CSV table of C-alpha atoms in Angstrom, one decimal:
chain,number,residue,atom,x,y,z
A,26,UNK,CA,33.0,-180.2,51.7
A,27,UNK,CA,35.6,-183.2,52.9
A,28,UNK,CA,34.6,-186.4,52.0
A,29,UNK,CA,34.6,-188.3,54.9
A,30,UNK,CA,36.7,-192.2,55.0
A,31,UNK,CA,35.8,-194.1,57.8
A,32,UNK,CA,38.8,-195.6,59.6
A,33,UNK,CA,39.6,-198.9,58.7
A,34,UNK,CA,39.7,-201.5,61.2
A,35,UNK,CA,43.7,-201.5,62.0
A,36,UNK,CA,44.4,-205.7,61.8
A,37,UNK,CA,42.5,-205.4,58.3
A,38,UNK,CA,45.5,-202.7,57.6
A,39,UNK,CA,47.9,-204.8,58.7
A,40,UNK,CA,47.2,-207.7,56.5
A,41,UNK,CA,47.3,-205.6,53.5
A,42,UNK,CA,50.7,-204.4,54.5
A,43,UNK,CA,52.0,-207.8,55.6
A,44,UNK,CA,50.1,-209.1,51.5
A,45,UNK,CA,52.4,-205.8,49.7
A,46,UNK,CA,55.7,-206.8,51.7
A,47,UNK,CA,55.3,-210.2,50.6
A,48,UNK,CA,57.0,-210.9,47.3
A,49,UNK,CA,54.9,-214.2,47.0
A,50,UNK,CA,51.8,-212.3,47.4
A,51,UNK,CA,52.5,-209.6,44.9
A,52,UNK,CA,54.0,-212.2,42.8
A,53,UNK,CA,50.9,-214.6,42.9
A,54,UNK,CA,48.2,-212.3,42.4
A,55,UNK,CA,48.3,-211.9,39.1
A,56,UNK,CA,47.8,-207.6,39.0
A,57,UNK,CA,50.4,-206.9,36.4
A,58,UNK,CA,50.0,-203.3,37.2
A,59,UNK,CA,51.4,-204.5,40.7
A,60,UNK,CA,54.0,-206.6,40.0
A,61,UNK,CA,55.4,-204.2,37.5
A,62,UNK,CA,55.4,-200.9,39.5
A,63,UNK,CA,58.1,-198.8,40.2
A,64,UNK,CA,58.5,-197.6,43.8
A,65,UNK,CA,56.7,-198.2,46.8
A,66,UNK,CA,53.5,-199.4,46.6
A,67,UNK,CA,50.7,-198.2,50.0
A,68,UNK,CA,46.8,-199.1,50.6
A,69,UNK,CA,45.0,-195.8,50.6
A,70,UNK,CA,41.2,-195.0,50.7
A,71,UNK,CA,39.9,-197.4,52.8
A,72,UNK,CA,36.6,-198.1,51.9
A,73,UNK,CA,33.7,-200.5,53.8
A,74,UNK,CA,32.2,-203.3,51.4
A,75,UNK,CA,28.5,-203.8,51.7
A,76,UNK,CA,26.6,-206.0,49.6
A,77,UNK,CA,23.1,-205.8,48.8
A,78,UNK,CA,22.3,-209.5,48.6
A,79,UNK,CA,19.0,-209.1,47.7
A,80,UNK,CA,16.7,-206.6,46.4
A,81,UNK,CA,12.8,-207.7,47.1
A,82,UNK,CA,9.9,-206.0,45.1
A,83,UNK,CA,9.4,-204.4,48.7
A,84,UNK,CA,12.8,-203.0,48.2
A,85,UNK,CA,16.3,-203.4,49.6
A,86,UNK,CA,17.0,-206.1,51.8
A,87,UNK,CA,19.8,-205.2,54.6
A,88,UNK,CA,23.3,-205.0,53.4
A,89,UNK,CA,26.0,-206.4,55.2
A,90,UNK,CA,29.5,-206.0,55.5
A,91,UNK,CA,31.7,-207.8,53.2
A,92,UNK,CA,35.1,-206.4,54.0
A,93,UNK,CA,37.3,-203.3,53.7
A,94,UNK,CA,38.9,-202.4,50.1
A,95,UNK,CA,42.1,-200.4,50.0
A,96,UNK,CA,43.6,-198.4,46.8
A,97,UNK,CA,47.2,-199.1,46.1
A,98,UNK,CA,48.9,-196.8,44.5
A,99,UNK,CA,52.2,-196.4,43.2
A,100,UNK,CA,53.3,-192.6,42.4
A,101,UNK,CA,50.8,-190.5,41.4
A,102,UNK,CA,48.0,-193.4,40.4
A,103,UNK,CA,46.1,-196.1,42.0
A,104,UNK,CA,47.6,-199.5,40.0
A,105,UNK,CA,45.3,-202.2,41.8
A,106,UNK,CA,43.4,-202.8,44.9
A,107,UNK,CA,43.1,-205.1,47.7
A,108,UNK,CA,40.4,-206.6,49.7
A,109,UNK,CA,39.9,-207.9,53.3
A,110,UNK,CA,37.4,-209.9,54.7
A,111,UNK,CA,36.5,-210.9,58.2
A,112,UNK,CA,37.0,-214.4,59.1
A,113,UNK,CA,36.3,-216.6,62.6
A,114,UNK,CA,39.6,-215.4,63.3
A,115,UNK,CA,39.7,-211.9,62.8
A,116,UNK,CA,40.9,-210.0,59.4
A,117,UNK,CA,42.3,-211.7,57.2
A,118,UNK,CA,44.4,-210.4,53.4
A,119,UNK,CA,41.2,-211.8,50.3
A,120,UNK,CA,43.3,-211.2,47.1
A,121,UNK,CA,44.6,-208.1,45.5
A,122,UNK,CA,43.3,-207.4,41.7
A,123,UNK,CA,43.3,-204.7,39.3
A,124,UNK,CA,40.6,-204.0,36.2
A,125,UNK,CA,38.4,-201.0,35.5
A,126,UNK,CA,36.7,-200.4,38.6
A,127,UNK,CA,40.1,-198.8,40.4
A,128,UNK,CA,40.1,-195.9,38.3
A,129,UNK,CA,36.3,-195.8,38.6
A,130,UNK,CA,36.5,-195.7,42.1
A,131,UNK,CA,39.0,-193.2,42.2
A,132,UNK,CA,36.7,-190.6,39.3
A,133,UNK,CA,33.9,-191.2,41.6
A,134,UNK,CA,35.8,-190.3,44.7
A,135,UNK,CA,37.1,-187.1,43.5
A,136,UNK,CA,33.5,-186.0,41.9
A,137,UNK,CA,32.1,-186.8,45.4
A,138,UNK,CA,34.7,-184.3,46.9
A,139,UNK,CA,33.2,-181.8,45.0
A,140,UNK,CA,30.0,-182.0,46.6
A,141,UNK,CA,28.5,-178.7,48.7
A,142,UNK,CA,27.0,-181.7,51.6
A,143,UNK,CA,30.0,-183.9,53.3
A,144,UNK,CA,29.1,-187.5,53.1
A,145,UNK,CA,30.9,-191.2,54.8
A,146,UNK,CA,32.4,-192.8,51.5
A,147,UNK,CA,31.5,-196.3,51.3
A,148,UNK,CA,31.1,-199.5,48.3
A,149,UNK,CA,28.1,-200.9,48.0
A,150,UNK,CA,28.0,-204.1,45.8
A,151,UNK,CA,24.7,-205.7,44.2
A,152,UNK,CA,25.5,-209.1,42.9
A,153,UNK,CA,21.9,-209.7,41.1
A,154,UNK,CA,23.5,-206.3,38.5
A,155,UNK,CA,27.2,-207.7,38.4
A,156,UNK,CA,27.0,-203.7,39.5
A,157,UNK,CA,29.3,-201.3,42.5
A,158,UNK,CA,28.4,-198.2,43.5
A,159,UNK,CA,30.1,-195.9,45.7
A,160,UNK,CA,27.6,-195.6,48.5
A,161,UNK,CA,27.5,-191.9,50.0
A,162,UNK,CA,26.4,-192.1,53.6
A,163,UNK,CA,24.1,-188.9,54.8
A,164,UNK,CA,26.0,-189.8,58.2
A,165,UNK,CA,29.7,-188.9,58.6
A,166,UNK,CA,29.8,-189.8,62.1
A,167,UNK,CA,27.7,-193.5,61.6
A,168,UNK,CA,30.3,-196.9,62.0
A,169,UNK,CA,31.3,-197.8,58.5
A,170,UNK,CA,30.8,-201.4,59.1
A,171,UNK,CA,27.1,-201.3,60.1
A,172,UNK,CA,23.9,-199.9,58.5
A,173,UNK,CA,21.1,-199.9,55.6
A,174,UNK,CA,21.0,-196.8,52.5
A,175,UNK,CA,18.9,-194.0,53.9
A,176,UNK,CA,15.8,-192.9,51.4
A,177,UNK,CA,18.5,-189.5,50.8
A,178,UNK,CA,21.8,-191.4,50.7
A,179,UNK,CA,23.3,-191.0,47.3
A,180,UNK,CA,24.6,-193.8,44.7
A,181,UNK,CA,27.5,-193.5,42.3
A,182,UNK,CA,27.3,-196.0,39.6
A,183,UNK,CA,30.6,-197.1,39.1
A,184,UNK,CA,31.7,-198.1,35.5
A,185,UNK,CA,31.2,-200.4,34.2
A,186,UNK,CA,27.5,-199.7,34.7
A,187,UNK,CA,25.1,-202.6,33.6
A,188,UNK,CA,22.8,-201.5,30.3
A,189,UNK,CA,20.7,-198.4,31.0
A,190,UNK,CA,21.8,-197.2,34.5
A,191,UNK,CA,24.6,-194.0,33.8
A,192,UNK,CA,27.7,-194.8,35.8
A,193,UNK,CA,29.1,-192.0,37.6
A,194,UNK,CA,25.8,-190.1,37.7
A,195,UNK,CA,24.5,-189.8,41.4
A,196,UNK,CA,21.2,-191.5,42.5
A,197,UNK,CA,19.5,-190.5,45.6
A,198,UNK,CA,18.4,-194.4,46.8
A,199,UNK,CA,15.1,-193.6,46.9
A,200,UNK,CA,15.1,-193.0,43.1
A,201,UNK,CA,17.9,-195.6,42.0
A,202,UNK,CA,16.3,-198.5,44.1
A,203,UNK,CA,13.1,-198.9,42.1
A,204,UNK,CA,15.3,-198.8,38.9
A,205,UNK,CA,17.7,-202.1,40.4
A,206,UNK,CA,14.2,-203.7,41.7
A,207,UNK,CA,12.6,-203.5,38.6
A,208,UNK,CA,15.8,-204.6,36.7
A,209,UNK,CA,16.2,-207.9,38.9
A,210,UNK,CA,12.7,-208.7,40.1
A,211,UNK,CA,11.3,-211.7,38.0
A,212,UNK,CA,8.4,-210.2,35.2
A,213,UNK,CA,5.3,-212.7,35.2
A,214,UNK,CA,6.0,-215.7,33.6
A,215,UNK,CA,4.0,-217.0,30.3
A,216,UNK,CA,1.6,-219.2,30.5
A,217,UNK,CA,2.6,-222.8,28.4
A,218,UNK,CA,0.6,-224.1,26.2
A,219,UNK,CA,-1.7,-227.1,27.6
């Protein structure tokens, strides 16, 4: 089945554009990878940003949008990325960078079109893990920029995974969410000595 990429909003486009035809940009954003490739570079794979700011012991607390994420790729590979965010004024270029979740990202994209149900392809960052996931939204026809993980969603564990938690394995939330509240919910604290 197709995996599904929600459209990205068209200013947020445009600023990555506007960021790749700007030699001061690429030159400045210290990618290597970018600066040294041959060829045109385009955003592909637009991809939503949702952060999980905080996971209670009662579970997930309601993501929110952070920003859109495009792949750039030069030839046949994806050499960096860049990131939008929305401001008071509208979209606005964040930064472009490189490192080992591109390639992630792009592994877990291509085992998710393998995948017998179709799914909406989003990120979903949790800060408490220093951990991104590529969030598989039940709902192909939802908005990209709004919701919460359904109970059957599925999460990709992108690598680098933190300690214990397989990266590229799928997760339906409702398994992998006791995992991350467990992992970042405080244990009881020892008693000090009087």
């Amino acid at each position: 089945m197709p995996l599904h990429v929600p459209p990205a909003p068209a200013p947020a486009l445009r600023t990555v554009l506007t960021a790749l035809g700007s030699p001061t940009a690429v030159r400045e954003a210290r990618t290597p990878s970018l600066r040294l490739a041959q060829g045109p570079a385009t955003p592909e794979l637009p991809l939503p940003v949702h952060v999980l700011d905080r996971i209670t012991p009662e579970g997930a607390s309601a993501t929110r949008l952070a920003g859109w994420r495009f792949l750039i790729r030069c030839g046949e590979r994806a050499v960096a990325a860049a990131d939008t965010m929305l401001t008071a004024d509208g979209w606005a270029f964040s930064r472009f960078f490189e490192g080992p979740y591109i390639a992630a990202t792009e592994h877990a994209v291509r085992q998710a079109e393998t995948m017998q149900q179709p799914y909406q392809a989003r990120l979903l960052s949790v800060p408490e893990l220093y951990m991104l996931t590529l969030w598989l939204h039940g709902d192909c026809t939802a908005d990209g920029a709004t919701g919460h993980p359904a109970a059957t969603d599925l999460l990709v564990p992108l690598a680098p995974a933190p300690p214990g938690i397989a990266a590229h394995r799928p997760h339906r939330v409702a398994e992998l969410l006791p995992v991350l509240t467990h992992r970042v919910t405080p244990g009881p604290l020892l008693s000090s000595p009087a």
